[in-house]
Amino acid sequence: MTETQPQKMPADFGFGPDEELLRDSARKFLDQEMPVEKLRRLVAEDPDAVYTRGEAPAWDEKLWKQMVELGWTGLAVPESAGGVGFRSVGVAALVEEVGRHALPSPLLSTLASSYVLREALTGEPSPAAAWLGRIADGAAASLAITNARGSWEPGESGVIAEAEPGGDGLRLHGSAHFVQDAGKAELFVVHAIRDDGSYLCVVPADSPGLVVRPDHIHDLTRDQATLVFDDVPVTNDQVVSREGAAALARAWPALLVLVAADLCGSSEWQLQTTVEYARTRKQFDRPIGFFQAVKHPLSDGMVMIDRARSLLYHAACCIDSGSNEAETAARMAKSAASDAGAYLSDRSVQLHGGIGFTWECDVHLFFKRSLHNQALYGDAVHHRRKLADLLIGPI
Amino acid sequence: MADAQLTAEQADFQEYAERWLAENAPPPPPERLPISAIEVMTTGQRDYLQAWQYRCWEAGLVGCDYPREVGGGGHEGFQRIANQAMAGARTPLLINIVGLQMAAPTILVHGTDEQKRKFIPGALSGEEIWCQGFSEPGAGSDMANQQTLAVRDGDDWVVNGHKVWTSLGHFAKWMILIARTSKHHKYDGLTYFLAPIEGTPGVTVRPLVKITGESGFNEVLFEDARVPDANRLDEVGKGWTVAMTTLTYERGAAESAGGGGSSQAHPTQRLIDLAKSSWRDGRSAADDPVTRDAIVQMAIVGEGIRQNGRRARVPALTEHPMRIPLQSKLLVSEFAQDVARLGVDIAGAHSTLYKLDPSAPDAGHWPLAYMGSYGHTIAAGTNEIQRNIIGERVLGLPKSK
Ligand SMILES: Cc1cc2nc3c(=O)[nH]c(=O)nc-3n(C[C@H](O)[C@H](O)[C@H](O)COP(=O)(O)OP(=O)(O)OC[C@H]3O[C@@H](n4cnc5c(N)ncnc54)[C@H](O)[C@@H]3O)c2cc1C
């Protein structure tokens, strides 16, 4: 994918029968395997479990095995490395379904890791290929690329690489933060800085010297951790790129598409659930959806979701076509999806009234997942600032 | 862009349209042209724009998808291509907007063959300008509350009543008119007519002055005016149904075989240019983070509208067929308003200047465009009504009436 020739962009975003089939079968599968009642029982049986006692948020490992068997972990792995090499528009559609079900799983972090490793497949036989093959075979992975400041700049990292004294390979020190679904990952794609450049290394979760320290987070549908590297040895086979920042920057649009898609899916769930409530809940002898203070925000919410979705598929299509507009399109999509997520989250709680304020009501599960995603990889304002540089020029 | 997946015939037509427009650029206008067709004020503007529409129609860029018998090109899927080409070439607007986007498509659906042959060609060529007589002082959002009466008298109907906000009425030969033919039923008591206006006894067109100080729309008084029964569209008492067809086309919810079109990406570039030549707190407005963020918000909405239009034609990516089309009037009008408002803000102290002041930036465009934008958020069903429609028809929320 690195050196794709720019192509003409297809009018239908390149969303064909294969993409539709994957999306529809994923929807059916998740409707069956993770209906919201099951999600609630799985992650929100007891409010004290995660929040007070600090237990790891629950997930369904058996379901993950099924997803692996369905081939979902290989979707973003190129065929040359043993994957399916599915188009980004198809992956976006799948992830929308995942968001619509607020599914706890390492799927997003694994797809994100594949996108980054894919950018490391340059030139000669690259060690990235073998790692991508393991992902396609079902190894869950996650990106360890963010420093303690929560910076989303591809050039920054809290991990320092040093040359292995008197030999090949590297030693890693420091820490990586806000690592998604780290508790579920077998492999971490780590961005490490050295004075001669920046490196991408694949580090197995059980490496000596690596400590995975879980963060205490709000979202009940994922986990997050800080990784502490205390002299972690990395062999040359694990060093997949010596131009890590550039690879990350190239993969960035695809990462933004993933989170934007999850946001679009969860926002649509919030919209439909709130609409259903507005059609059935009666006050003043009418369904509350009759009142325009309820009806109009729901119409506005739909408009925001549709804007974000249209921008999402445009961005995915730009990535698939190798267009140089991919960055602009992806930042627009993430910005619009974050805004839609924030608006739908807000209205979904408010328009449910008192019940919406309770633990018992499902809306909080999606509210928290959305809130997490709004910040992940940069919020709406962050991307607009980047877009201003692209569209208006730097200050 | 997005011009893959055209048939060979359509691709040829696209090439032809682009070439024709490049080779046949219109002469410079004799005076400043309005931003939209409903703002055409002077006969100078009218003559110029009418001549342009005629040339486009002759060249086959207007009415392409209408049958040949009614002055169309007899093609399929050509109009959208022509519209894109015209928007891309930044050609002048097509003046006969009511004729093209409301009257002609409605007549095609509900008219007799004779009516189609009589009325559609002039609407497409722009030789016969149309206006819309739906609104009355007491019938705005509640459009069925029509008080204009039509009483049958031999082969004619005798019409008495008062229409308001009639865009282009001062130039119109014809009006699509709804009138009450029965006082017993609110909805089923309405009938739809193709009423003669220009030079018709008993019809008075009086200009109304708009918020901008310009004229543009009118009130139309009917005092014992006669409309032949041959000009009745569809059955007596079916006026509401016919009017709904018109509104569907008017709100852009259906792809009308009209013409002209505006580009959404372009306004953002104008804002950027304005910011680069404006000052804020002693530095370029283009370097002000708040202004930059506001411009980018507009860029995102503009691109979103463009991509909505693309996605609306991909059934696998639209959950409900009307979900995107029904948003378009709301989106486009509010986008135009927000862009214009932002232009006013960026222009700062210079936004106070009227278009005739030589220091007014962009010839006074921004404040006039901002004020003018309310025409579009109010007309064609106010945006509050649009939010009702979206909530009710797409989301299935309870009806307001
Ligand atoms: C520039 C311009 C050009 C026009 N051209 C034409 C034309 O050529 N032909 C023609 O027939 N008409 C034309 N109109 C008229 C236009 O269709 C009406 O103005 C419009 O339908 C609103 O009606 P009204 O002005 O009576 O406002 P009202 O209906 O009185 O509305 C006043 C306010 O109340 C709100 N409101 C009313 N009902 C509801 C409700 N149920 N829920 C929520 N809010 C509500 C409205 O949104 C609005 O904000 C034009 C209008 C403009 C501004």
Tab-separated table of N, CA and C in Angstrom, chain B residues 233-296:
chain	number	residue	atom	x	y	z
B	233	LEU	N	-54.574	21.297	-13.430
B	233	LEU	CA	-53.664	20.146	-13.453
B	233	LEU	C	-54.247	19.059	-12.551
B	234	ASP	N	-54.438	17.889	-13.123
B	234	ASP	CA	-55.045	16.764	-12.399
B	234	ASP	C	-56.477	17.123	-11.965
B	235	GLU	N	-57.059	16.254	-11.138
B	235	GLU	CA	-58.496	16.388	-10.859
B	235	GLU	C	-58.809	17.507	-9.876
B	236	VAL	N	-60.065	17.935	-9.918
B	236	VAL	CA	-60.570	18.866	-8.910
B	236	VAL	C	-60.481	18.149	-7.559
B	237	GLY	N	-59.944	18.848	-6.564
B	237	GLY	CA	-59.830	18.244	-5.228
B	237	GLY	C	-58.534	17.474	-5.016
B	238	LYS	N	-57.705	17.377	-6.057
B	238	LYS	CA	-56.427	16.663	-5.919
B	238	LYS	C	-55.249	17.614	-5.699
B	239	GLY	N	-55.563	18.889	-5.494
B	239	GLY	CA	-54.510	19.909	-5.439
B	239	GLY	C	-53.432	19.647	-4.401
B	240	TRP	N	-53.814	19.088	-3.275
B	240	TRP	CA	-52.824	18.852	-2.217
B	240	TRP	C	-51.807	17.809	-2.661
B	241	THR	N	-52.314	16.744	-3.272
B	241	THR	CA	-51.424	15.684	-3.752
B	241	THR	C	-50.457	16.234	-4.802
B	242	VAL	N	-51.007	17.042	-5.723
B	242	VAL	CA	-50.156	17.594	-6.772
B	242	VAL	C	-49.109	18.530	-6.144
B	243	ALA	N	-49.563	19.326	-5.177
B	243	ALA	CA	-48.635	20.260	-4.523
B	243	ALA	C	-47.509	19.504	-3.823
B	244	MET	N	-47.817	18.334	-3.291
B	244	MET	CA	-46.768	17.537	-2.635
B	244	MET	C	-45.703	17.098	-3.646
B	245	THR	N	-46.155	16.790	-4.868
B	245	THR	CA	-45.179	16.457	-5.918
B	245	THR	C	-44.249	17.647	-6.135
B	246	THR	N	-44.844	18.825	-6.243
B	246	THR	CA	-44.035	20.028	-6.460
B	246	THR	C	-43.035	20.227	-5.325
B	247	LEU	N	-43.528	20.073	-4.091
B	247	LEU	CA	-42.645	20.326	-2.950
B	247	LEU	C	-41.494	19.323	-2.904
B	248	THR	N	-41.786	18.103	-3.304
B	248	THR	CA	-40.723	17.100	-3.323
B	248	THR	C	-39.597	17.546	-4.240
B	249	TYR	N	-39.970	18.057	-5.395
B	249	TYR	CA	-38.939	18.527	-6.329
B	249	TYR	C	-38.286	19.806	-5.819
B	250	GLU	N	-39.115	20.693	-5.279
B	250	GLU	CA	-38.601	21.981	-4.811
B	250	GLU	C	-37.540	21.795	-3.742
B	251	ARG	N	-37.759	20.867	-2.840
B	251	ARG	CA	-36.824	20.711	-1.726
B	251	ARG	C	-35.632	19.873	-2.099
B	252	GLY	N	-35.542	19.569	-3.380
B	252	GLY	CA	-34.351	18.824	-3.803
B	252	GLY	C	-34.397	17.388	-3.337
B	253	ALA	N	-35.583	16.958	-2.869
B	253	ALA	CA	-35.657	15.594	-2.364
B	253	ALA	C	-35.663	14.602	-3.507
B	254	ALA	N	-36.157	14.999	-4.645
B	254	ALA	CA	-36.075	14.128	-5.806
B	254	ALA	C	-35.137	14.802	-6.795
B	255	GLU	N	-34.485	14.001	-7.593
B	255	GLU	CA	-33.550	14.600	-8.529
B	255	GLU	C	-34.322	15.164	-9.712
B	256	SER	N	-34.588	16.450	-9.686
B	256	SER	CA	-35.391	17.019	-10.748
B	256	SER	C	-34.536	17.186	-11.995
B	257	ALA	N	-35.161	16.984	-13.118
B	257	ALA	CA	-34.439	17.142	-14.371
B	257	ALA	C	-34.346	18.620	-14.704
B	258	GLY	N	-33.776	19.365	-13.834
B	258	GLY	CA	-33.717	20.811	-14.026
B	258	GLY	C	-32.391	21.227	-14.624
B	259	GLY	N	-31.729	22.124	-13.994
B	259	GLY	CA	-30.447	22.554	-14.513
B	259	GLY	C	-29.775	23.459	-13.508
B	260	GLY	N	-28.553	23.794	-13.804
B	260	GLY	CA	-27.804	24.679	-12.921
B	260	GLY	C	-27.424	23.942	-11.652
B	261	GLY	N	-26.561	24.503	-10.894
B	261	GLY	CA	-26.176	23.866	-9.652
B	261	GLY	C	-25.069	24.662	-9.046
B	262	SER	N	-24.882	24.510	-7.738
B	262	SER	CA	-23.833	25.308	-7.131
B	262	SER	C	-22.818	24.395	-6.483
B	263	SER	N	-21.599	24.805	-6.466
B	263	SER	CA	-20.539	23.992	-5.903
B	263	SER	C	-20.409	24.291	-4.416
B	264	GLN	N	-20.165	23.241	-3.619
B	264	GLN	CA	-20.082	23.444	-2.167
B	264	GLN	C	-18.651	23.714	-1.711
B	265	ALA	N	-17.692	23.259	-2.457
B	265	ALA	CA	-16.317	23.389	-1.991
B	265	ALA	C	-15.841	24.833	-2.137
B	266	HIS	N	-16.335	25.457	-3.147
B	266	HIS	CA	-15.931	26.787	-3.528
B	266	HIS	C	-16.099	27.854	-2.412
B	267	PRO	N	-17.212	27.866	-1.650
B	267	PRO	CA	-17.364	28.912	-0.637
B	267	PRO	C	-16.242	28.927	0.388
B	268	THR	N	-15.721	27.765	0.746
B	268	THR	CA	-14.658	27.735	1.741
B	268	THR	C	-13.420	28.462	1.231
B	269	GLN	N	-13.124	28.277	-0.053
B	269	GLN	CA	-11.967	28.951	-0.617
B	269	GLN	C	-12.163	30.467	-0.575
B	270	ARG	N	-13.401	30.891	-0.813
B	270	ARG	CA	-13.666	32.340	-0.728
B	270	ARG	C	-13.420	32.861	0.685
B	271	LEU	N	-13.796	32.056	1.680
B	271	LEU	CA	-13.571	32.470	3.070
B	271	LEU	C	-12.073	32.553	3.361
B	272	ILE	N	-11.329	31.602	2.839
B	272	ILE	CA	-9.878	31.612	3.072
B	272	ILE	C	-9.265	32.856	2.427
B	273	ASP	N	-9.685	33.133	1.211
B	273	ASP	CA	-9.162	34.335	0.532
B	273	ASP	C	-9.512	35.593	1.324
B	274	LEU	N	-10.744	35.636	1.809
B	274	LEU	CA	-11.163	36.803	2.602
B	274	LEU	C	-10.304	36.935	3.854
B	275	ALA	N	-10.080	35.790	4.534
B	275	ALA	CA	-9.292	35.826	5.774
B	275	ALA	C	-7.873	36.308	5.492
B	276	LYS	N	-7.325	35.903	4.349
B	276	LYS	CA	-5.956	36.294	4.038
B	276	LYS	C	-5.840	37.789	3.759
B	277	SER	N	-6.958	38.416	3.389
B	277	SER	CA	-6.875	39.858	3.124
B	277	SER	C	-7.545	40.673	4.236
B	278	SER	N	-7.898	40.030	5.343
B	278	SER	CA	-8.526	40.758	6.447
B	278	SER	C	-7.620	40.747	7.671
B	279	TRP	N	-7.870	41.692	8.554
B	279	TRP	CA	-7.048	41.833	9.749
B	279	TRP	C	-7.876	41.551	10.977
B	280	ARG	N	-7.216	40.964	11.969
B	280	ARG	CA	-7.887	40.720	13.248
B	280	ARG	C	-6.854	40.886	14.345
B	281	ASP	N	-7.110	41.784	15.276
B	281	ASP	CA	-6.194	42.041	16.389
B	281	ASP	C	-4.764	42.265	15.907
B	282	GLY	N	-4.633	43.008	14.839
B	282	GLY	CA	-3.297	43.410	14.406
B	282	GLY	C	-2.552	42.377	13.586
B	283	ARG	N	-3.179	41.238	13.299
B	283	ARG	CA	-2.508	40.285	12.408
B	283	ARG	C	-3.509	39.744	11.395
B	284	SER	N	-3.005	38.993	10.447
B	284	SER	CA	-3.875	38.454	9.413
B	284	SER	C	-4.946	37.569	10.038
B	285	ALA	N	-6.174	37.737	9.595
B	285	ALA	CA	-7.249	36.899	10.121
B	285	ALA	C	-6.993	35.430	9.819
B	286	ALA	N	-6.213	35.173	8.774
B	286	ALA	CA	-5.900	33.779	8.421
B	286	ALA	C	-4.952	33.147	9.437
B	287	ASP	N	-4.373	33.952	10.321
B	287	ASP	CA	-3.498	33.420	11.359
B	287	ASP	C	-4.185	33.364	12.716
B	288	ASP	N	-5.438	33.748	12.768
B	288	ASP	CA	-6.166	33.736	14.034
B	288	ASP	C	-6.753	32.340	14.260
B	289	PRO	N	-6.342	31.653	15.341
B	289	PRO	CA	-6.765	30.251	15.528
B	289	PRO	C	-8.281	30.077	15.548
B	290	VAL	N	-8.996	31.018	16.138
B	290	VAL	CA	-10.451	30.867	16.214
B	290	VAL	C	-11.068	30.980	14.822
B	291	THR	N	-10.573	31.935	14.051
B	291	THR	CA	-11.072	32.093	12.683
B	291	THR	C	-10.734	30.861	11.847
B	292	ARG	N	-9.526	30.365	12.024
B	292	ARG	CA	-9.120	29.174	11.265
B	292	ARG	C	-10.025	28.003	11.590
B	293	ASP	N	-10.319	27.836	12.889
B	293	ASP	CA	-11.184	26.722	13.279
B	293	ASP	C	-12.574	26.883	12.655
B	294	ALA	N	-13.064	28.106	12.651
B	294	ALA	CA	-14.408	28.342	12.092
B	294	ALA	C	-14.431	28.046	10.587
B	295	ILE	N	-13.382	28.422	9.893
B	295	ILE	CA	-13.333	28.152	8.452
B	295	ILE	C	-13.286	26.639	8.201
B	296	VAL	N	-12.466	25.959	8.996
B	296	VAL	CA	-12.352	24.509	8.796
B	296	VAL	C	-13.698	23.825	9.088
